[in-house]
mmCIF file of C-alpha atoms and ligand atoms in Angstrom:
data_model
loop_
_atom_site.group_PDB
_atom_site.id
_atom_site.type_symbol
_atom_site.label_atom_id
_atom_site.label_comp_id
_atom_site.label_asym_id
_atom_site.label_seq_id
_atom_site.Cartn_x
_atom_site.Cartn_y
_atom_site.Cartn_z
ATOM 1 C CA MET A 25 -62.026 28.728 32.226
ATOM 2 C CA ARG A 26 -64.788 28.640 29.621
ATOM 3 C CA ILE A 27 -66.547 25.856 27.763
ATOM 4 C CA ALA A 28 -67.986 26.330 24.275
ATOM 5 C CA VAL A 29 -71.321 24.548 24.214
ATOM 6 C CA TYR A 30 -72.867 23.462 20.919
ATOM 7 C CA LEU A 31 -76.557 22.532 21.058
ATOM 8 C CA GLY A 32 -79.865 22.852 19.265
ATOM 9 C CA SER A 33 -81.537 26.094 18.329
ATOM 10 C CA SER A 34 -84.701 23.953 18.610
ATOM 11 C CA PHE A 35 -85.902 22.007 21.634
ATOM 12 C CA GLY A 36 -86.056 18.656 19.846
ATOM 13 C CA ARG A 37 -88.809 16.117 20.355
ATOM 14 C CA ARG A 38 -87.939 14.879 23.854
ATOM 15 C CA ALA A 39 -88.294 16.674 27.171
ATOM 16 C CA GLU A 40 -85.038 14.986 28.274
ATOM 17 C CA TYR A 41 -83.083 17.259 25.897
ATOM 18 C CA THR A 42 -84.321 20.435 27.579
ATOM 19 C CA ALA A 43 -83.747 18.953 31.036
ATOM 20 C CA ALA A 44 -80.169 18.075 30.035
ATOM 21 C CA ALA A 45 -79.498 21.592 28.674
ATOM 22 C CA VAL A 46 -80.877 23.209 31.838
ATOM 23 C CA GLN A 47 -78.866 20.937 34.119
ATOM 24 C CA THR A 48 -75.697 21.428 32.090
ATOM 25 C CA GLY A 49 -76.056 25.211 32.298
ATOM 26 C CA ARG A 50 -76.583 25.085 36.046
ATOM 27 C CA LEU A 51 -73.750 22.634 36.745
ATOM 28 C CA LEU A 52 -71.219 24.489 34.580
ATOM 29 C CA ALA A 53 -72.059 27.689 36.473
ATOM 30 C CA GLN A 54 -71.785 25.938 39.837
ATOM 31 C CA ALA A 55 -68.399 24.507 38.829
ATOM 32 C CA GLY A 56 -67.179 28.029 38.067
ATOM 33 C CA LEU A 57 -66.880 27.331 34.344
ATOM 34 C CA GLY A 58 -68.005 30.104 32.002
ATOM 35 C CA ILE A 59 -70.053 29.285 28.902
ATOM 36 C CA VAL A 60 -69.458 30.405 25.336
ATOM 37 C CA TYR A 61 -72.279 29.672 22.929
ATOM 38 C CA GLY A 62 -74.085 30.973 19.838
ATOM 39 C CA GLY A 63 -75.787 33.801 21.742
ATOM 40 C CA SER A 64 -79.371 33.052 20.857
ATOM 41 C CA ASN A 65 -82.361 32.814 23.199
ATOM 42 C CA ILE A 66 -84.171 30.073 21.298
ATOM 43 C CA GLY A 67 -84.473 26.312 21.812
ATOM 44 C CA LEU A 68 -81.928 24.425 23.897
ATOM 45 C CA MET A 69 -79.468 27.314 23.430
ATOM 46 C CA GLY A 70 -81.748 29.676 25.359
ATOM 47 C CA ALA A 71 -82.525 27.035 28.004
ATOM 48 C CA LEU A 72 -78.805 26.482 28.676
ATOM 49 C CA ALA A 73 -78.030 30.203 28.906
ATOM 50 C CA ASP A 74 -81.019 30.986 31.172
ATOM 51 C CA ALA A 75 -80.120 28.166 33.569
ATOM 52 C CA ALA A 76 -76.455 29.194 33.771
ATOM 53 C CA LEU A 77 -77.327 32.862 34.339
ATOM 54 C CA ALA A 78 -79.884 31.945 37.024
ATOM 55 C CA ALA A 79 -77.121 30.000 38.813
ATOM 56 C CA GLY A 80 -74.829 33.044 38.708
ATOM 57 C CA GLY A 81 -72.701 31.805 35.804
ATOM 58 C CA GLU A 82 -70.804 33.812 33.204
ATOM 59 C CA VAL A 83 -72.294 33.396 29.720
ATOM 60 C CA THR A 84 -70.734 34.838 26.582
ATOM 61 C CA GLY A 85 -72.681 34.802 23.326
ATOM 62 C CA VAL A 86 -70.968 35.128 19.969
ATOM 63 C CA THR A 87 -73.396 35.891 17.194
ATOM 64 C CA PRO A 88 -73.321 37.337 13.696
ATOM 65 C CA ASP A 89 -74.693 40.832 13.195
ATOM 66 C CA GLY A 90 -77.502 39.595 10.957
ATOM 67 C CA LEU A 91 -78.872 37.105 13.477
ATOM 68 C CA PHE A 92 -78.743 39.770 16.176
ATOM 69 C CA ALA A 93 -80.819 42.039 13.925
ATOM 70 C CA ALA A 94 -83.406 39.265 13.718
ATOM 71 C CA GLU A 95 -83.921 39.854 17.459
ATOM 72 C CA ILE A 96 -83.285 36.342 18.621
ATOM 73 C CA ALA A 97 -80.111 37.273 20.448
ATOM 74 C CA HIS A 98 -80.299 36.713 24.192
ATOM 75 C CA ARG A 99 -80.443 40.144 25.863
ATOM 76 C CA GLY A 100 -79.465 39.084 29.360
ATOM 77 C CA LEU A 101 -76.001 37.625 28.760
ATOM 78 C CA THR A 102 -72.861 38.566 30.635
ATOM 79 C CA ARG A 103 -71.380 39.524 27.269
ATOM 80 C CA LEU A 104 -72.601 39.440 23.666
ATOM 81 C CA GLU A 105 -69.950 39.642 20.957
ATOM 82 C CA LEU A 106 -71.106 40.566 17.470
ATOM 83 C CA VAL A 107 -69.104 39.158 14.577
ATOM 84 C CA ARG A 108 -69.382 39.523 10.822
ATOM 85 C CA SER A 109 -70.062 35.950 9.721
ATOM 86 C CA MET A 110 -70.847 32.413 10.855
ATOM 87 C CA HIS A 111 -67.237 31.476 10.083
ATOM 88 C CA GLU A 112 -65.890 34.242 12.297
ATOM 89 C CA ARG A 113 -68.340 33.209 15.017
ATOM 90 C CA LYS A 114 -67.073 29.614 15.119
ATOM 91 C CA ALA A 115 -63.433 30.691 15.188
ATOM 92 C CA ARG A 116 -64.106 33.188 17.992
ATOM 93 C CA MET A 117 -66.056 30.658 20.064
ATOM 94 C CA ALA A 118 -63.210 28.152 19.758
ATOM 95 C CA GLU A 119 -60.648 30.808 20.629
ATOM 96 C CA LEU A 120 -62.531 31.853 23.787
ATOM 97 C CA ALA A 121 -63.034 28.249 24.942
ATOM 98 C CA ASP A 122 -60.783 25.983 27.001
ATOM 99 C CA GLY A 123 -62.949 22.948 26.214
ATOM 100 C CA PHE A 124 -65.975 21.929 24.150
ATOM 101 C CA ALA A 125 -69.295 20.273 24.943
ATOM 102 C CA ALA A 126 -71.852 19.017 22.436
ATOM 103 C CA LEU A 127 -75.458 18.476 23.511
ATOM 104 C CA PRO A 128 -78.327 17.268 21.327
ATOM 105 C CA GLY A 129 -78.919 19.491 18.326
ATOM 106 C CA GLY A 130 -79.233 19.544 14.557
ATOM 107 C CA LEU A 131 -76.984 20.234 11.590
ATOM 108 C CA GLY A 132 -75.512 23.424 13.109
ATOM 109 C CA THR A 133 -74.468 21.508 16.219
ATOM 110 C CA LEU A 134 -73.034 18.645 14.172
ATOM 111 C CA GLU A 135 -71.055 20.999 11.978
ATOM 112 C CA GLU A 136 -69.566 22.893 14.930
ATOM 113 C CA LEU A 137 -68.656 19.666 16.719
ATOM 114 C CA LEU A 138 -67.005 18.057 13.705
ATOM 115 C CA GLU A 139 -65.051 21.219 12.988
ATOM 116 C CA VAL A 140 -63.370 21.264 16.402
ATOM 117 C CA VAL A 141 -62.666 17.531 16.080
ATOM 118 C CA THR A 142 -60.961 18.064 12.723
ATOM 119 C CA TRP A 143 -59.018 21.001 14.162
ATOM 120 C CA GLN A 144 -57.769 18.695 16.936
ATOM 121 C CA GLN A 145 -56.883 16.040 14.348
ATOM 122 C CA LEU A 146 -54.789 18.655 12.556
ATOM 123 C CA GLY A 147 -53.022 19.540 15.821
ATOM 124 C CA LEU A 148 -54.521 23.042 15.985
ATOM 125 C CA HIS A 149 -55.671 22.582 19.599
ATOM 126 C CA LYS A 150 -55.619 20.071 22.444
ATOM 127 C CA LYS A 151 -58.811 21.137 24.185
ATOM 128 C CA PRO A 152 -61.145 18.414 25.513
ATOM 129 C CA ILE A 153 -64.338 17.612 23.571
ATOM 130 C CA VAL A 154 -67.151 15.911 25.489
ATOM 131 C CA LEU A 155 -70.484 14.737 24.063
ATOM 132 C CA LEU A 156 -73.502 14.567 26.349
ATOM 133 C CA ASP A 157 -75.110 11.314 25.279
ATOM 134 C CA VAL A 158 -78.714 11.938 26.320
ATOM 135 C CA ASP A 159 -80.430 8.544 25.837
ATOM 136 C CA GLY A 160 -77.892 7.441 23.221
ATOM 137 C CA PHE A 161 -78.312 10.617 21.154
ATOM 138 C CA TRP A 162 -74.777 10.398 19.740
ATOM 139 C CA SER A 163 -74.699 6.651 18.992
ATOM 140 C CA GLY A 164 -75.562 7.210 15.301
ATOM 141 C CA LEU A 165 -72.682 9.646 14.775
ATOM 142 C CA LEU A 166 -70.236 7.453 16.700
ATOM 143 C CA GLY A 167 -71.295 4.480 14.568
ATOM 144 C CA VAL A 168 -70.446 6.476 11.434
ATOM 145 C CA VAL A 169 -67.067 7.499 12.868
ATOM 146 C CA ASP A 170 -66.320 3.888 13.881
ATOM 147 C CA GLY A 171 -67.081 2.842 10.300
ATOM 148 C CA LEU A 172 -64.659 5.472 9.011
ATOM 149 C CA VAL A 173 -61.967 4.171 11.391
ATOM 150 C CA ALA A 174 -62.594 0.582 10.218
ATOM 151 C CA ASP A 175 -62.260 1.783 6.633
ATOM 152 C CA ASP A 176 -58.935 3.523 7.374
ATOM 153 C CA PHE A 177 -60.268 6.999 6.620
ATOM 154 C CA VAL A 178 -59.962 8.171 10.223
ATOM 155 C CA PRO A 179 -57.016 7.377 12.525
ATOM 156 C CA ALA A 180 -58.126 5.426 15.605
ATOM 157 C CA ALA A 181 -56.559 8.185 17.736
ATOM 158 C CA SER A 182 -59.038 10.722 16.332
ATOM 159 C CA ARG A 183 -61.956 8.611 17.592
ATOM 160 C CA GLU A 184 -60.556 9.091 21.106
ATOM 161 C CA TYR A 185 -61.092 12.844 20.829
ATOM 162 C CA LEU A 186 -64.830 12.221 21.174
ATOM 163 C CA MET A 187 -65.333 11.656 24.916
ATOM 164 C CA LEU A 188 -68.801 10.543 26.001
ATOM 165 C CA ALA A 189 -70.619 11.621 29.150
ATOM 166 C CA ALA A 190 -73.805 9.907 30.321
ATOM 167 C CA THR A 191 -75.147 12.775 32.429
ATOM 168 C CA PRO A 192 -74.588 16.538 32.788
ATOM 169 C CA ALA A 193 -72.735 15.873 36.076
ATOM 170 C CA ASP A 194 -70.470 13.400 34.281
ATOM 171 C CA LEU A 195 -69.885 15.941 31.491
ATOM 172 C CA VAL A 196 -68.849 18.660 33.931
ATOM 173 C CA SER A 197 -66.606 16.378 35.968
ATOM 174 C CA ARG A 198 -64.851 15.105 32.822
ATOM 175 C CA LEU A 199 -64.227 18.682 31.684
ATOM 176 C CA CYS A 200 -62.986 19.722 35.138
ATOM 177 C CA PHE A 201 -60.657 16.695 35.225
ATOM 178 C CA CYS A 202 -59.228 17.450 31.751
ATOM 179 C CA LEU A 203 -58.743 21.131 32.592
ATOM 180 C CA SER A 204 -57.168 20.584 36.021
HETATM 181 P P1 AMP B 20 -78.817 23.562 15.108
HETATM 182 O O1 AMP B 20 -78.169 22.397 15.801
HETATM 183 O O2 AMP B 20 -78.914 23.371 13.629
HETATM 184 O O3 AMP B 20 -80.104 23.967 15.747
HETATM 185 O O4 AMP B 20 -77.804 24.782 15.294
HETATM 186 C C1 AMP B 20 -77.400 25.137 16.576
HETATM 187 C C2 AMP B 20 -75.959 25.501 16.606
HETATM 188 O O5 AMP B 20 -75.648 26.359 15.513
HETATM 189 C C3 AMP B 20 -75.642 26.249 17.888
HETATM 190 O O6 AMP B 20 -74.615 25.606 18.650
HETATM 191 C C4 AMP B 20 -75.229 27.642 17.433
HETATM 192 O O7 AMP B 20 -73.893 27.932 17.762
HETATM 193 C C5 AMP B 20 -75.468 27.679 15.945
HETATM 194 N N1 AMP B 20 -76.707 28.434 15.675
HETATM 195 C C6 AMP B 20 -77.803 28.008 15.058
HETATM 196 N N2 AMP B 20 -78.771 28.943 15.000
HETATM 197 C C7 AMP B 20 -78.257 30.020 15.587
HETATM 198 C C8 AMP B 20 -78.754 31.318 15.845
HETATM 199 N N3 AMP B 20 -79.971 31.681 15.500
HETATM 200 N N4 AMP B 20 -77.948 32.189 16.482
HETATM 201 C C9 AMP B 20 -76.702 31.823 16.823
HETATM 202 N N5 AMP B 20 -76.184 30.608 16.612
HETATM 203 C C10 AMP B 20 -76.944 29.709 16.006
#
């Protein structure tokens, strides 16, 4: 089983974000869950991959040719798949994954997360989606989604697709439970 992990290509302002990425990488590996991610060695993405690899985990990167050429692709991964575009990359990551995890990140992370939520809303998959809520990181987004539900733009059932985990251990156990 593999989990697609979406997270920042930067480290963010708080040390807690890096600690959470490192712990998530290690715990996913220890649980025997492979990781699929954007394939880069920078920011939280690199921290997650390094920690999972150090714990003996399987890490697959999916990255567009152009970004690979920019030499920020992680060279030590179990597998690095090169694709032709960012669109192809997201589709391939989702295809390889049995579940999804979102950690703190920026617009790229948000976009990837919301895409798999909308795909679930459309009935295209039933894979679990868990957000790691490091110090309330996701409360702003969830507030927006709650507002959309209150305004009848989003079905209440779609809000349930966004599962929250308080810690990396909680994230991994929720994913293991959903996949068992
Ligand atoms: P951001 O949150 O804006 O830092 O973007 C991070 C997310 O977008 C990650 O989950 C990646 O899948 C994707 N991404 C952003 N930058 C890169 C990159 N240089 N190489 C591969 N994927 C990236």
